[in-house]
Short mmCIF file of C-alpha atoms and ligand atoms in Angstrom, two decimals:
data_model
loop_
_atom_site.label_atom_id
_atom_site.label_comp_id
_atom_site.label_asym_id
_atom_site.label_seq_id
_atom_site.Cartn_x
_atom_site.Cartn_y
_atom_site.Cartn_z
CA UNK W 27 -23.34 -15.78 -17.74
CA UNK W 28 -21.34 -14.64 -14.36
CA UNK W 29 -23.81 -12.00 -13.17
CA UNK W 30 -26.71 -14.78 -13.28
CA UNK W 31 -23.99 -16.68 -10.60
CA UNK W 32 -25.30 -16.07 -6.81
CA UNK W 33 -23.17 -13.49 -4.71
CA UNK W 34 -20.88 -14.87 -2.91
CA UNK W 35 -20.39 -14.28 1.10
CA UNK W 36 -16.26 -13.63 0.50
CA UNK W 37 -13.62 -12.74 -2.04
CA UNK W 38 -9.86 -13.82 -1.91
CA UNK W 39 -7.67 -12.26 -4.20
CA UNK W 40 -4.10 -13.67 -4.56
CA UNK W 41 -1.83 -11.91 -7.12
CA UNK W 42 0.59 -14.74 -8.63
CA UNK W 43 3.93 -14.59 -10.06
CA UNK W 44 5.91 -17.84 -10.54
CA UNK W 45 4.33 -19.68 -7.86
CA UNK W 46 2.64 -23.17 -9.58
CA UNK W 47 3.87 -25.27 -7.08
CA UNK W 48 1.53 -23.41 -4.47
CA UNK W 49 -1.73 -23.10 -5.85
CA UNK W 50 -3.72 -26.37 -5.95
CA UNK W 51 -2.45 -26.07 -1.67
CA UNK W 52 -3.50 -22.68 -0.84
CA UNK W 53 -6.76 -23.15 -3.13
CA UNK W 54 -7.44 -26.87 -0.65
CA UNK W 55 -6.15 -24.81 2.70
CA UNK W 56 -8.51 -22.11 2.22
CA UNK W 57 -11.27 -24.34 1.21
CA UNK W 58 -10.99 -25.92 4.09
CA UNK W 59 -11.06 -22.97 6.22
CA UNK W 60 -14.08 -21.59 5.36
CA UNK W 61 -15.99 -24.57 5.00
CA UNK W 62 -14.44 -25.76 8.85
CA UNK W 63 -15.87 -22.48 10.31
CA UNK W 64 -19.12 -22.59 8.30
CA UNK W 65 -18.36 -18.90 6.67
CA UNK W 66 -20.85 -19.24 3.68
CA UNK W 67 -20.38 -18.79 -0.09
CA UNK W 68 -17.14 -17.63 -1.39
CA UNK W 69 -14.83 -16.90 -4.83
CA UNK W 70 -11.25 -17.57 -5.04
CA UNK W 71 -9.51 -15.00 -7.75
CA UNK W 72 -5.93 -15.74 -8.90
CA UNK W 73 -4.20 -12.57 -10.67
CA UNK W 74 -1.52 -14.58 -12.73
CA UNK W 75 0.86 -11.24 -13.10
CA UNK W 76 2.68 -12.49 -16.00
CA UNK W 77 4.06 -15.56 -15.25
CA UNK W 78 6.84 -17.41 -17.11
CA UNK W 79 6.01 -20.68 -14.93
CA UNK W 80 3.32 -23.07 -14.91
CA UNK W 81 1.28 -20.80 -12.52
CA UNK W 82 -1.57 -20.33 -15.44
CA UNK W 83 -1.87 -23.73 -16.57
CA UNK W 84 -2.79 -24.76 -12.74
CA UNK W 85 -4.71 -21.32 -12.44
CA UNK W 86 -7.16 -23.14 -15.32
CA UNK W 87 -7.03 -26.77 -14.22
CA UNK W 88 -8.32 -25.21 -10.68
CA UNK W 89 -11.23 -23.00 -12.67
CA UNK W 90 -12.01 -25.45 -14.43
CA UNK W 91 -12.54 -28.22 -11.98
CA UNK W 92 -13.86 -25.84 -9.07
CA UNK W 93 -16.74 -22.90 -10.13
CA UNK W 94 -15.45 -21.34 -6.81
CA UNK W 95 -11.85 -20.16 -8.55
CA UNK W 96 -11.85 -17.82 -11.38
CA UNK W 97 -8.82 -16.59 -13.26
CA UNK W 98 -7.16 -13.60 -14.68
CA UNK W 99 -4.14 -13.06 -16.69
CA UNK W 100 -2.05 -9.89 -17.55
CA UNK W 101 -0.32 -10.19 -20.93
CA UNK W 102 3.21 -9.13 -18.80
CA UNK W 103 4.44 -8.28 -15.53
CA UNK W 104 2.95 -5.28 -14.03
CA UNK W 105 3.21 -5.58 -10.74
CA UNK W 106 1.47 -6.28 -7.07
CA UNK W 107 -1.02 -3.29 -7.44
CA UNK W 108 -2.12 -4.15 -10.40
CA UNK W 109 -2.73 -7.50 -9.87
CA UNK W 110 -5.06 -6.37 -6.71
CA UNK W 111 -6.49 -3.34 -8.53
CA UNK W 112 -7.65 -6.11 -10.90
CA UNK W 113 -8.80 -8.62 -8.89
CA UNK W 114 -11.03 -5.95 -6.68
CA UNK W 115 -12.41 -5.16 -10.04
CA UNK W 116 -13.88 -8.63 -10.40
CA UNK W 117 -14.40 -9.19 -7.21
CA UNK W 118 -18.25 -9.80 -5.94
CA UNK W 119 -17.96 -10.82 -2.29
CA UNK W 120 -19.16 -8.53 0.53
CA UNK W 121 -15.78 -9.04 2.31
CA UNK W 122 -12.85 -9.27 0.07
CA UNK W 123 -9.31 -10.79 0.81
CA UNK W 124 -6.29 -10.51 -0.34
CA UNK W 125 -3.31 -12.98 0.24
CA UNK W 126 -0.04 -13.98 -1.27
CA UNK W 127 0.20 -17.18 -3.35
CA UNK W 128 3.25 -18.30 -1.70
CA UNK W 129 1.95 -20.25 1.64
CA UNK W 130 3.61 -17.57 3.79
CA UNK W 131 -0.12 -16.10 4.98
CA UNK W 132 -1.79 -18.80 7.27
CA UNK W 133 -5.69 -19.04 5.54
CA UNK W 134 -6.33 -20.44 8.98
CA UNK W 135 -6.08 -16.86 10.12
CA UNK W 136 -9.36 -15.82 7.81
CA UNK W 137 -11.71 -15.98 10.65
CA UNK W 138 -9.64 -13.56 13.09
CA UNK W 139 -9.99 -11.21 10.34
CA UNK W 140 -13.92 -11.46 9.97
CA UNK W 141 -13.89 -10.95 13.72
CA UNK W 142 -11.93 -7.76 14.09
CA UNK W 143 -14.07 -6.62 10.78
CA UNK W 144 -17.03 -7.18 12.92
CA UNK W 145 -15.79 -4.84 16.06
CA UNK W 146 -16.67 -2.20 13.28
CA UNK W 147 -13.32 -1.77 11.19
CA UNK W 148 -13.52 -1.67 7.50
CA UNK W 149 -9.53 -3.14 6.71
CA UNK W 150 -8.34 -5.48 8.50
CA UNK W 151 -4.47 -5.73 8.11
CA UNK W 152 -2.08 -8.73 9.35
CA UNK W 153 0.73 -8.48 11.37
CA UNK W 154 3.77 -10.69 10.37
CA UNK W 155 4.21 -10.85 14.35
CA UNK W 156 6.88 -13.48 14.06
CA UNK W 157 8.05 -12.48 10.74
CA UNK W 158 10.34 -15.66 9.21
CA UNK W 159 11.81 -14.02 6.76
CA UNK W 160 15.96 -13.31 6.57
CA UNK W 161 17.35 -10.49 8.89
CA UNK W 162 18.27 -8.55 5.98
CA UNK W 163 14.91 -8.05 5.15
CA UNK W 164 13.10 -7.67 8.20
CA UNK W 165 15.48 -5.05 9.19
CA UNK W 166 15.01 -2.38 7.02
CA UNK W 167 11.13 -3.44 6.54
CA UNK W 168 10.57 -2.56 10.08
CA UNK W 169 12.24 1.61 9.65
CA UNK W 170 10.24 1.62 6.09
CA UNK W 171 7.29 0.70 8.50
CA UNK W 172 8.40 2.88 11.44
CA UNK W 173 8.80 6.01 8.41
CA UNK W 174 5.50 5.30 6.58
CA UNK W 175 3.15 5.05 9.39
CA UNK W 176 4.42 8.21 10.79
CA UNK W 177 4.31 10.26 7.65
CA UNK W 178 0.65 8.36 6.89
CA UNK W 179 -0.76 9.09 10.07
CA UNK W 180 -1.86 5.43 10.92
CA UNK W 181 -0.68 3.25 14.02
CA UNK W 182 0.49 0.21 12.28
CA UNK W 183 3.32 -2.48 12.68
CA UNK W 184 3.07 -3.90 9.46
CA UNK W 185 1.94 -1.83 6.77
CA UNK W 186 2.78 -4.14 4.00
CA UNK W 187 1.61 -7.24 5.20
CA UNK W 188 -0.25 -9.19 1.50
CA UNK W 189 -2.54 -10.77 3.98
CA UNK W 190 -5.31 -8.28 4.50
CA UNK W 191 -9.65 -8.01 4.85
CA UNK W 192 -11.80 -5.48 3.24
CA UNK W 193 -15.03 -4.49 3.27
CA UNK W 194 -16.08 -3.80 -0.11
CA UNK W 195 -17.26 -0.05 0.38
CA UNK W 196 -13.25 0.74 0.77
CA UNK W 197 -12.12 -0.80 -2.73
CA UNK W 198 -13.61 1.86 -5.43
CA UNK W 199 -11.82 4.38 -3.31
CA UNK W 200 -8.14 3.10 -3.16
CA UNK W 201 -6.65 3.64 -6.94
CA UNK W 202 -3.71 1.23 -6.97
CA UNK W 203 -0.76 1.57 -9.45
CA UNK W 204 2.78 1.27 -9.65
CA UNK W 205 3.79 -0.22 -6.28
CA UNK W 206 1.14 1.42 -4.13
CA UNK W 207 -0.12 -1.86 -2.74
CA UNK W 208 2.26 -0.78 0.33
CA UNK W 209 0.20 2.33 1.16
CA UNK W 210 -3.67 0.65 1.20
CA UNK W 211 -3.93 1.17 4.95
CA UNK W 212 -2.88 4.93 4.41
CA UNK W 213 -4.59 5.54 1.44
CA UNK W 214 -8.15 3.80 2.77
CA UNK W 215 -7.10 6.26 6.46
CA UNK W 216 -7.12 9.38 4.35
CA UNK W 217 -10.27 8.34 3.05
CA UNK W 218 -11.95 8.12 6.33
CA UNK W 219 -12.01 4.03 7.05
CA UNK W 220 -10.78 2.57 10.10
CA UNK W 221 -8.10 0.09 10.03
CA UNK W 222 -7.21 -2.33 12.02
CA UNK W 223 -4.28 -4.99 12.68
CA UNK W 224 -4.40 -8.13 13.63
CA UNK W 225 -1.14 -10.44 14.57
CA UNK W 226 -0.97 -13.60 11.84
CA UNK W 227 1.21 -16.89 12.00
CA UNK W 228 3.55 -15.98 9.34
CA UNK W 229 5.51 -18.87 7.50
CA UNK W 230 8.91 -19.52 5.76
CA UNK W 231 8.88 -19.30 1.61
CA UNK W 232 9.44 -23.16 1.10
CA UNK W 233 8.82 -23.09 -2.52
CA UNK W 234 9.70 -20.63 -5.56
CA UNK W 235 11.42 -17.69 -4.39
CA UNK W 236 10.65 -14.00 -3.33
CA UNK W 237 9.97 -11.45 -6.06
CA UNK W 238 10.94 -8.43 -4.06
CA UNK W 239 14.62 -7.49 -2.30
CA UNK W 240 15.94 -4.56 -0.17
CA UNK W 241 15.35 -2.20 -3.37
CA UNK W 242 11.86 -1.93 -2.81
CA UNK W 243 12.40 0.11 0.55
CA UNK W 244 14.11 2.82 -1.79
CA UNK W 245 11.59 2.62 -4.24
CA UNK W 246 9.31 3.00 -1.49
CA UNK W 247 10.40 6.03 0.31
CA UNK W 248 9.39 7.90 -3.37
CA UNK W 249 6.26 6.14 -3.43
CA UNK W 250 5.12 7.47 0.35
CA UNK W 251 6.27 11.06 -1.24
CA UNK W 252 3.13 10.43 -4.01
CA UNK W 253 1.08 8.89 -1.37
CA UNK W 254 0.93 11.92 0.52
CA UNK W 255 0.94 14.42 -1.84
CA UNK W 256 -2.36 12.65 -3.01
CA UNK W 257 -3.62 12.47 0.36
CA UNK W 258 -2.63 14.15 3.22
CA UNK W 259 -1.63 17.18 1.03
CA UNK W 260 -3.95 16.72 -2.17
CA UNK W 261 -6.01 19.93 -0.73
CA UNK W 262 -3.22 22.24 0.21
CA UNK W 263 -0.14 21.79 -1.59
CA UNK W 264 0.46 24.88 -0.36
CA UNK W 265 1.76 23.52 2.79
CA UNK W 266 3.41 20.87 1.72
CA UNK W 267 5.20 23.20 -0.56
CA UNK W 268 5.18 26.59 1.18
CA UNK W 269 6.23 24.86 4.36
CA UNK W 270 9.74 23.52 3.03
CA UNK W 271 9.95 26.68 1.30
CA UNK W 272 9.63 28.54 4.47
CA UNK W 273 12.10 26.36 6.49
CA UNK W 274 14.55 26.67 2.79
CA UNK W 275 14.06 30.77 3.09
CA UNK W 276 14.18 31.53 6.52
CA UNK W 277 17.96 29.39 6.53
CA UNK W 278 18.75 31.56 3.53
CA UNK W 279 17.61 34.48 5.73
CA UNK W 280 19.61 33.93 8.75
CA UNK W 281 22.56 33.27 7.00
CA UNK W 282 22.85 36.23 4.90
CA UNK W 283 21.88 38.52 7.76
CA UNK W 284 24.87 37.42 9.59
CA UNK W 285 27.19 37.41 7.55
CA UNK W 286 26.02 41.08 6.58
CA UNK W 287 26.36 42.02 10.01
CA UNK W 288 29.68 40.68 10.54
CA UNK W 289 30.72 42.82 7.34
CA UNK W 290 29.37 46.06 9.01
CA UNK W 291 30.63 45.29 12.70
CA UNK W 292 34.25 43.36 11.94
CA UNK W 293 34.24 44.26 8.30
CA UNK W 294 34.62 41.13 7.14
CA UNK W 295 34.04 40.37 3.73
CA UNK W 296 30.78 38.90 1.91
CA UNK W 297 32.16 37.89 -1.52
CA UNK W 298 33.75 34.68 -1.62
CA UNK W 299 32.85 33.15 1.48
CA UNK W 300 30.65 29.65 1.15
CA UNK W 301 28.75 30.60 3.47
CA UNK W 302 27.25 33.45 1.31
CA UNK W 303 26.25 31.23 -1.86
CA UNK W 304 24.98 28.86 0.24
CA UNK W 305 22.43 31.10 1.81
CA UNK W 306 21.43 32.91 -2.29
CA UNK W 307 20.93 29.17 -2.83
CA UNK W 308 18.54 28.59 -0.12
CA UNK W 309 16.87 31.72 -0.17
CA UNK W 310 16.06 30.90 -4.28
CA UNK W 311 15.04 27.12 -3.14
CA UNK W 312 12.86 28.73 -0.69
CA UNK W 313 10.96 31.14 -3.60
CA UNK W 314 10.95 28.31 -5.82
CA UNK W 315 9.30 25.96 -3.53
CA UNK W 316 6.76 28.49 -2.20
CA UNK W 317 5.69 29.36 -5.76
CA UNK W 318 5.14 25.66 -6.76
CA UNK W 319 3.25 25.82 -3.82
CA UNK W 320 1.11 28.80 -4.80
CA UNK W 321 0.87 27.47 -8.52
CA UNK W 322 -0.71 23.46 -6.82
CA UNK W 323 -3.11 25.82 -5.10
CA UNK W 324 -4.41 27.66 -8.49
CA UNK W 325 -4.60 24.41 -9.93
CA UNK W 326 -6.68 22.68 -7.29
CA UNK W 327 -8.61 25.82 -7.42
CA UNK W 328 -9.66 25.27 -11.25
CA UNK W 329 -10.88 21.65 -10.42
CA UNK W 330 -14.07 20.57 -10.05
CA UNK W 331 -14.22 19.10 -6.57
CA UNK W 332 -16.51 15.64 -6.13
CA UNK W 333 -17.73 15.77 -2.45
CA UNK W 334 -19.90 12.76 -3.11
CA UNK W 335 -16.78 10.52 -2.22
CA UNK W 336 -16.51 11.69 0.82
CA UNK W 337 -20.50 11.84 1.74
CA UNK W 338 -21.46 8.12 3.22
CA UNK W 339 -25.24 8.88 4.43
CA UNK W 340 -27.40 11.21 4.26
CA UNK W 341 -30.38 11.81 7.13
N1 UDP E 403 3.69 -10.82 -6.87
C1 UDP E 403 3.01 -10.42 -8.01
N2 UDP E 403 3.62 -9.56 -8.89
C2 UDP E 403 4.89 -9.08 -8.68
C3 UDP E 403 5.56 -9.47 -7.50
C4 UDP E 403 4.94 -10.34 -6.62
O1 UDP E 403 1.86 -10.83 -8.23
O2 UDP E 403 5.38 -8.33 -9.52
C5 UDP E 403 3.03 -11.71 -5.91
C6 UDP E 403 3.80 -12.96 -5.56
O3 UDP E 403 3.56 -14.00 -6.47
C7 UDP E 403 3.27 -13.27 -4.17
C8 UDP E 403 3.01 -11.90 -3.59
O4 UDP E 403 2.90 -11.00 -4.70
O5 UDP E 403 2.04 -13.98 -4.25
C9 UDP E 403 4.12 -11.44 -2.64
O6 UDP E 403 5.39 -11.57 -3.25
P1 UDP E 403 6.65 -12.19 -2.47
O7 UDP E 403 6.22 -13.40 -1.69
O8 UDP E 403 7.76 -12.38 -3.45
O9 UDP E 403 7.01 -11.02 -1.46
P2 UDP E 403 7.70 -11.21 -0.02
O10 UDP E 403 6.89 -12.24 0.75
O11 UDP E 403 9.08 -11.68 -0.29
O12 UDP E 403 7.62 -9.85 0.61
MG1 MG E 404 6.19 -14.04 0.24
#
């Protein structure tokens, strides 16, 4: 029935948790929007992530009244990435969005996005410029950023920003799970994309209330650990591994061999001092890591490698 449906020019995605009293708004504001700036066909997908609210029941009045608005349900929570992983799934539009449900992305902002797109980018993220959310979280959102760019190798200011624009080439190639939705502008850069930022008006939560806190930063930091050991280091875990073991060994080193030579020169003794166990305990780290690092090598070795995803034309 769906694939007889024309293709539409653009996809919005908005993962939804608890937010019914937003919907029908965000569904009128970015109707409006695209019809105002004449920006063809488009499909509105809400991800209802397991909500104990009303959010489904005005998910289906909206399908059902508008063919534009489609739905999707998980049976429970399973988070952000999810949602998006399976809203990209269903999505058919040549340019696909993603925003949050809440109000606090501006649809008013979609055509900036399909403008920067057009300079040649293939993601588009926002910038929550004038962020209006409390101190306490802007605070420790802006070192998460400052961290995760850096280790990620992209020039951002605001990684995590829901509001986003992709061209649909990137999507197959991002594999979101767990709470990776923080990473997509790393994770499509590793792939080869270029990204792009644009500033957006950013507005206050006036309804429900926000389904992340401080924790997330935490939860983060181990989630940029997995993002680049499946990016920047999925070909040579050898460095990644051999390289701390190096720094871990040569420590170990250093220390021993002093405290060796003060033995022979002042004769002082070895046994006993902390000094000694802590450099045995670095020295072992050090082995230990470079093996690991030896043993991700064999096993990368024994894969089959698909250079197809990385091939985009062929002359
Ligand atoms: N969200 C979701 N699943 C979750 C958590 C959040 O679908 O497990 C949605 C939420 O409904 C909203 C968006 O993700 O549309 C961003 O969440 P929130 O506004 O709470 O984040 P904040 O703006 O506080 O960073
Ligand atoms: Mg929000």
């Amino acid at each position: 029935m769906e694939a007889a449906q024309p293709t539409p020019s653009l996809s919005f995605i908005i993962p939804v948790l608890n937010e019914g009293e937003t919907l029908n708004t965000l569904f009128v504001k970015i109707t409006a929007t695209v019809q105002e700036h004449g920006l063809g066909s488009f499909e509105i997908i809400f991800v209802d992530d397991g909500s104990t609210d009303n959010s489904w029941q005005a998910i289906c009045e909206l399908a059902t009244a508008h063919p534009d608005v489609r739905g999707l349900r998980f049976r429970r929570n399973f988070g952000k990435a999810a949602a998006l992983a399976a809203g990209f799934s269903e999505a058919r539009g040549r340019i696909v969005f993603t925003l949050d449900a809440d109000l606090q992305d501006d649809p008013e902002e979609i055509p900036h996005f399909l403008e920067k797109l057009d300079e040649g980018y293939d993601l588009v993220s926002g910038w929550k410029k004038d962020r209006q959310d409390p101190l306490e979280k802007r605070l420790p959102s802006k070192l998460f950023n400052a961290v995760a760019c850096r280790a990620g190798g992209v020039q951002l200011h605001d990684m995590n920003c829901g509001f986003k624009a992709y061209r649909r080439e990137v999507l197959p190639h991002l594999n979101l799970y767990g709470e990776l939705h923080r990473y997509v502008p790393v994770l499509a850069h590793a792939e080869g994309f270029r990204v792009a930022e644009i500033p957006v008006r950013h507005h206050p939560r006036e309804h429900g209330v926000s389904k992340y806190g401080w924790k997330r930063y935490i939860k983060g930091m181990l989630d940029l650990l997995t993002v680049l050991a499946t990016t920047r280091f999925l070909d040579r875990p050898g460095h990644l591994f051999g390289g701390l073991g190096l720094i871990s060994a040569a420590g170990g080193f250093l220390i021993l061999f002093y405290i060796s030579c003060m033995k022979l020169i002042a004769g002082m003794p070895i046994a006993g001092r902390p000094l000694f166990f802590l450099g045995i305990l670095l020295m072992l780290l050090g082995s230990q890591l470079i093996s690991m690092g030896v043993i991700g090598e064999l096993v990368i070795r024994f894969q089959s490698h698909d250079h197809r995803g990385k091939v985009i034309e062929r002359a």
